[in-house]
Coordinates of C-alpha atoms in Angstrom, one line a residue:
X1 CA 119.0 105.0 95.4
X2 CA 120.4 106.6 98.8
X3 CA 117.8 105.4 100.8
X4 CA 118.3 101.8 99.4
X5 CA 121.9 101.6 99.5
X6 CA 121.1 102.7 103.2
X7 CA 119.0 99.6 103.7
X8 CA 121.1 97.5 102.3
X9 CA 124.3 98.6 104.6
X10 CA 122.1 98.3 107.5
X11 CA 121.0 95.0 106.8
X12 CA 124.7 93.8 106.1
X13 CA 126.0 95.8 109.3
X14 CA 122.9 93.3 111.2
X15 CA 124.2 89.9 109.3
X16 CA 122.1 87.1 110.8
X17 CA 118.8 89.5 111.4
X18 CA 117.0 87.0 109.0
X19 CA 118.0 84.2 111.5
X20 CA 116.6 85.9 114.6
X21 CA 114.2 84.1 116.3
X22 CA 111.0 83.6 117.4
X23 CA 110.7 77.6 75.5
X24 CA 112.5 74.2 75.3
X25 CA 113.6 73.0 78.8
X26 CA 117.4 72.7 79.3
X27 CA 118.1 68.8 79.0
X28 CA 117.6 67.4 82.2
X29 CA 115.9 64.6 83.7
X30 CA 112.9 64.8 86.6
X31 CA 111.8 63.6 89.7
X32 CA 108.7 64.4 92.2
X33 CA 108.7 67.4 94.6
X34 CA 109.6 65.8 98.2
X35 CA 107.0 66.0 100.8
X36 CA 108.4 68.3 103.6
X37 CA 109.3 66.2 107.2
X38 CA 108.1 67.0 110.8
X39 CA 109.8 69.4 113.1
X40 CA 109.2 71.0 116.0
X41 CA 110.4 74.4 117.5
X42 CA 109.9 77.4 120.0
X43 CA 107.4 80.1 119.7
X44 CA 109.2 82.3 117.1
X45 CA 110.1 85.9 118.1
X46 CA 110.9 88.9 115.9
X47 CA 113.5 91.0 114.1
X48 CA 113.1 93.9 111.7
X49 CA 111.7 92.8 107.7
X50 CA 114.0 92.8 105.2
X51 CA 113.6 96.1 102.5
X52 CA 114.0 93.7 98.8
X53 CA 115.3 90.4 98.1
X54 CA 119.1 91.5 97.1
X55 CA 118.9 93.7 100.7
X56 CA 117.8 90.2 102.5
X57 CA 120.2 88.0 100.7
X58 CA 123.3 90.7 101.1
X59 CA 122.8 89.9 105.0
X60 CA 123.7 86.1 105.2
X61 CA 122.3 82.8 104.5
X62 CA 118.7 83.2 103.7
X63 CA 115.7 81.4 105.2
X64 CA 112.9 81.1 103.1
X65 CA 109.8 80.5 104.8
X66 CA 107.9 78.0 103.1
X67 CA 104.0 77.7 102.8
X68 CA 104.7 80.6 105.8
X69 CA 106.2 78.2 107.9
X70 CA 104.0 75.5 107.7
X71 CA 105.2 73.3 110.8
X72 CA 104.9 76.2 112.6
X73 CA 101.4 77.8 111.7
X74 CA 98.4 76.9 109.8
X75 CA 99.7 75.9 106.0
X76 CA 99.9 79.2 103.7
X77 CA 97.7 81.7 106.6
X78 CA 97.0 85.1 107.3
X79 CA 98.6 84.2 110.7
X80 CA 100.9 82.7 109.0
X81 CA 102.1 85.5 106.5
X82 CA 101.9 88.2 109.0
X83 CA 104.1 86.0 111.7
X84 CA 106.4 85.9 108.9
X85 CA 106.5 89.3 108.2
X86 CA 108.3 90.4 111.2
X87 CA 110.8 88.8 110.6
X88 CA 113.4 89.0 107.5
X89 CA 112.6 85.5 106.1
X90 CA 111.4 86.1 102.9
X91 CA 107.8 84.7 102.6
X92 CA 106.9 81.6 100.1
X93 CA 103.9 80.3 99.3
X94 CA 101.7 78.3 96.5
X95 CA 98.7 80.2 94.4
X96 CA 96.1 78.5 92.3
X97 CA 92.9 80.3 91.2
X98 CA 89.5 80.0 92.8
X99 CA 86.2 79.5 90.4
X100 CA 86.4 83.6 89.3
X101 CA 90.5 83.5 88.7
X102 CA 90.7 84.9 92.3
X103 CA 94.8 83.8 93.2
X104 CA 95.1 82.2 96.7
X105 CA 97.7 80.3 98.2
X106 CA 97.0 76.7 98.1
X107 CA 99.9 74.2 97.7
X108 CA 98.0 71.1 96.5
X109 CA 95.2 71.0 93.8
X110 CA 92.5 70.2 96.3
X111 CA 92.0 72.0 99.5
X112 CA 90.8 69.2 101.6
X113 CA 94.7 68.1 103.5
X114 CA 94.8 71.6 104.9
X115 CA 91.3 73.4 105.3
X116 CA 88.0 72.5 106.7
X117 CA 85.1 74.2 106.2
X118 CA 85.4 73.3 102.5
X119 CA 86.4 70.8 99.9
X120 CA 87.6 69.8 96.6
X121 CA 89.5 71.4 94.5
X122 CA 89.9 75.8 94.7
X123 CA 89.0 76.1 90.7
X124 CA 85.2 74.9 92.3
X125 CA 84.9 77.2 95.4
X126 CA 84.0 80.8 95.0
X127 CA 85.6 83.7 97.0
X128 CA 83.1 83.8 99.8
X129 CA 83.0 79.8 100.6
X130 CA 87.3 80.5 100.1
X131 CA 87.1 83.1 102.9
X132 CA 84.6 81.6 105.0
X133 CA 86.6 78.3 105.3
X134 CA 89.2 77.5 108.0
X135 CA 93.0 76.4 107.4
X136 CA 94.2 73.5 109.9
X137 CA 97.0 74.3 112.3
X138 CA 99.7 71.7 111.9
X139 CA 100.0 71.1 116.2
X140 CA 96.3 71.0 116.7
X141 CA 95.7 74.6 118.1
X142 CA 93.5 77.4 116.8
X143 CA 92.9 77.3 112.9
X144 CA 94.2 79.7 110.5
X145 CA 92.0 82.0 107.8
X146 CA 92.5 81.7 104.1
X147 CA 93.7 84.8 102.3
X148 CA 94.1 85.8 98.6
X149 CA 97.4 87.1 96.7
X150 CA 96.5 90.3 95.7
X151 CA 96.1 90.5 99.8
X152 CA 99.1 89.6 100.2
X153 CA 100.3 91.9 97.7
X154 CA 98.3 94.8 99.4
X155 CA 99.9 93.8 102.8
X156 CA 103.3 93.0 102.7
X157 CA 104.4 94.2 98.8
X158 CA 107.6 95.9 99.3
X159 CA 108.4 95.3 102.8
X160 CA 108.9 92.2 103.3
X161 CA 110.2 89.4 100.4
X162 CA 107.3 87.4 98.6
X163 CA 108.7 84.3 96.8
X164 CA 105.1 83.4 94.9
X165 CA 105.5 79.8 93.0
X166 CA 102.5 79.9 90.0
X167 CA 101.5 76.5 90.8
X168 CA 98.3 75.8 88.0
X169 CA 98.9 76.1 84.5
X170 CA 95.5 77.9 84.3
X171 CA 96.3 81.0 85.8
X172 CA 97.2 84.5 83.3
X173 CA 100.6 84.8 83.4
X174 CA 100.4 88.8 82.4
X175 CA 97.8 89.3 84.3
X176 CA 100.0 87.8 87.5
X177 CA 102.4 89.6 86.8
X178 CA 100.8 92.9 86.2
X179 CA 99.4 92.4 89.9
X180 CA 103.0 93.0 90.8
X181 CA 104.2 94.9 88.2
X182 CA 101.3 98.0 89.1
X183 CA 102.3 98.1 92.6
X184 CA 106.1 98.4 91.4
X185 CA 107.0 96.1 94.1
X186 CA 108.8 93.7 91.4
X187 CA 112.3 94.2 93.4
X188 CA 110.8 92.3 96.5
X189 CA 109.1 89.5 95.0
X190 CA 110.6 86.8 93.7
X191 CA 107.9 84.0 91.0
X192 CA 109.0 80.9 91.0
X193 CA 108.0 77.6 88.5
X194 CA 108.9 74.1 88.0
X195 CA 108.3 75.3 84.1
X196 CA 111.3 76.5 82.3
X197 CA 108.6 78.4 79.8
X198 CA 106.6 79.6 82.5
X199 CA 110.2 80.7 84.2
X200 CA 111.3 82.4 80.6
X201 CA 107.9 84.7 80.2
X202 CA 107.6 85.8 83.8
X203 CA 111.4 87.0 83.5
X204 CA 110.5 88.9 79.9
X205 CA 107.4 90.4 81.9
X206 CA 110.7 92.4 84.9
X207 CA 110.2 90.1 87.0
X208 CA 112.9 88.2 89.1
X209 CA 112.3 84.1 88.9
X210 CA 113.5 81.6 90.6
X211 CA 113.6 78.2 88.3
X212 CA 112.3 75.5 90.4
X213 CA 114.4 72.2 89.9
X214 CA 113.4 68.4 90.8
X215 CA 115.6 65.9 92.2
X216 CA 118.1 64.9 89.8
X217 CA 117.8 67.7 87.0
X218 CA 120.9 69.7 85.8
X219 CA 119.6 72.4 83.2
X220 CA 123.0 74.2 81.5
X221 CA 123.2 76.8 84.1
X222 CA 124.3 79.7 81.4
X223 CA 121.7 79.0 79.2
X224 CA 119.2 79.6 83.1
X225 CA 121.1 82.6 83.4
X226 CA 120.8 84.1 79.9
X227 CA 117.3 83.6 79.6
X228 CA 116.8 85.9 82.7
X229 CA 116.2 83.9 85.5
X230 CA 118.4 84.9 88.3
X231 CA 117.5 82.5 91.5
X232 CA 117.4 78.7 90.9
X233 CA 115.8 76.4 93.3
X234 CA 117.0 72.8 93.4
X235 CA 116.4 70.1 95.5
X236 CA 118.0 69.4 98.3
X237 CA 119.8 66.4 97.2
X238 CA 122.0 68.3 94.8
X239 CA 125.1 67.9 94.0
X240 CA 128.4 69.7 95.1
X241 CA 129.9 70.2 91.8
X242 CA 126.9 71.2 90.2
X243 CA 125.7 73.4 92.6
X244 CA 129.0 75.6 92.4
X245 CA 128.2 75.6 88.3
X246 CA 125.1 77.5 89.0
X247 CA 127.0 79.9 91.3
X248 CA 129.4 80.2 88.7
X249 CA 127.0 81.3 86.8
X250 CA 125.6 84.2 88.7
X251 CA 123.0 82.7 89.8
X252 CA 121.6 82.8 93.5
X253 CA 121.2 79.1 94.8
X254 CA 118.2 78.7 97.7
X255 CA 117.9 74.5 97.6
X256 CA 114.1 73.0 98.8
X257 CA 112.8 71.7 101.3
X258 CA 115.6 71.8 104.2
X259 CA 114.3 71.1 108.0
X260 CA 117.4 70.0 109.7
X261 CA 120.7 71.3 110.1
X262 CA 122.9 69.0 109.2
X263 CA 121.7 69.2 105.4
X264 CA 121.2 72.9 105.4
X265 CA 125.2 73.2 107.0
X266 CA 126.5 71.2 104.1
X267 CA 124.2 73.0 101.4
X268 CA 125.7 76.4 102.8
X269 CA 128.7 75.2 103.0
X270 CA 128.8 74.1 99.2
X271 CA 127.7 77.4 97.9
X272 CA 124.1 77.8 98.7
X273 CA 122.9 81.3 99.3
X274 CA 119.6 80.0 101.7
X275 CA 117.2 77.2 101.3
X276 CA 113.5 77.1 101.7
X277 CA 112.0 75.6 105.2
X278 CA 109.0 75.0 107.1
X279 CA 110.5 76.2 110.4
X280 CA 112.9 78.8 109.5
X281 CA 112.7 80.3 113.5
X282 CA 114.4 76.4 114.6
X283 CA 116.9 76.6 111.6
X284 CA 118.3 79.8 112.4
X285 CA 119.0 78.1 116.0
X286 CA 120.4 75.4 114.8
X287 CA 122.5 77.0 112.4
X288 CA 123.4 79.7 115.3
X289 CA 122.5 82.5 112.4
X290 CA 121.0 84.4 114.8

């Protein structure tokens, strides 16, 4: 307990680190997830890794680096993830499971927008064509290499922040959870789902979640908050009001998919703990967090 509230001073002492650069759903209504928009930015440098979510988020306005930064590197990488992680932006990323229930981070239900080297959809490709495939790099340079969660886990559980969204209804919740759980690494990840039952049973399981919202939804924030769930994602596009509810309500805010400073400036300034981006290195410039 020493040793973390050390952490967590010396994180707040260093506020802007993470900027430093290179069963019933809640009545609501629903929209589709946005596509993220270009960007460009520097070479990203680093700064020290954060030591757990509530550590990260106690040192300013977090950056959530999503898909690993995906304007930056290959889409969801090993280069990506380990870029990432030496830095304090907490890592986000996608899984679906491969033919034998292997977990690997993939944001769309076919592989064929961001790898080559393979095709179709991961619940038909084994582990060895997975890790013998490619990942495109998003500005045309060398190609990335695929990786798998419990990698991930292996790698980077409990030193730097994993924010995990269980994209395919097919994979074992317990068994997802008891990859995290058996490390005890629970206080530095962070599951996320656009299901609000999905969101309810990984939050029985210890786990922190963060409920996922689309554009336009409103769930009752204290009934969010009683059932566990302590982060809530919405989109961008929310609302001032309604995003100081969900504050209100203990919970932490981190809106999607945020690339430009103008909206991420107004989101903080409403109330918004951090938002998720694909080039959290130019944010932090822009926002002057670092």
């Amino acid at each position: 307990m020493v040793k973390r509230w050390a952490l967590w001073l010396a994180l707040l002492l260093c506020t802007g680190c993470a900027a430093q650069q290179p069963a019933a759903t809640p009545s609501s209504s629903a929209a589709a997830e946005p596509t993220p928009s270009a960007s460009s930015s520097s070479a990203p440098a680093s700064s020290a890794p954060a030591s757990s979510a509530r550590d990260q988020a106690a040192a300013g306005f977090t950056l959530v680096a999503h898909r690993g930064g995906s304007l930056v590197y290959p889409e969801s990488s090993a280069e990506a993830f380990e870029a990432v992680s030496k830095t304090a932006f907490p890592i986000e990323t996608d899984l679906r499971p491969l033919r034998d229930g292997t977990l690997v981070p993939l944001h769309d239900d076919t592989v064929d927008r961001t790898m080559s080297g393979v095709t179709g959809s991961p619940a038909d490709i084994t582990l060895e064509q997975w890790k013998a495939a490619h990942i495109k790099n998003p500005r045309g340079g060398a190609e990335g290499s695929p990786t798998t969660w419990e990698a991930m886990l292996d790698e980077y559980g409990g030193r730097s922040v994993l924010v995990p969204e269980v994209k395919d209804p097919a994979i074992d919740l317990a068994a997802f959870a008891d990859s995290i759980l058996r490390r005890g690494v629970q206080d530095t990840v962070i599951v996320q789902s656009f299901s609000y039952p999905v969101a309810q049973t990984l939050a029985k399981s210890g786990l922190q979640v963060l409920y996922l919202l689309r554009e336009g939804e409103e769930p009752d924030p204290a009934e969010v908050r009683a059932a566990g769930i302590d982060h809530v994602g919405p989109n961008k596009s929310i609302r001032a009001d309604y995003l100081r509810k969900l504050k209100d309500a203990g919970l932490t805010v981190w809106p999607y998919t945020v690339n430009d400073d103008a909206t991420a400036s107004r989101l903080r300034s409403d109330g918004a703990d951090g938002v998720f981006t694909d080039d959290p290195w130019e944010l932090s410039k822009q926002l002057h967090l670092g």
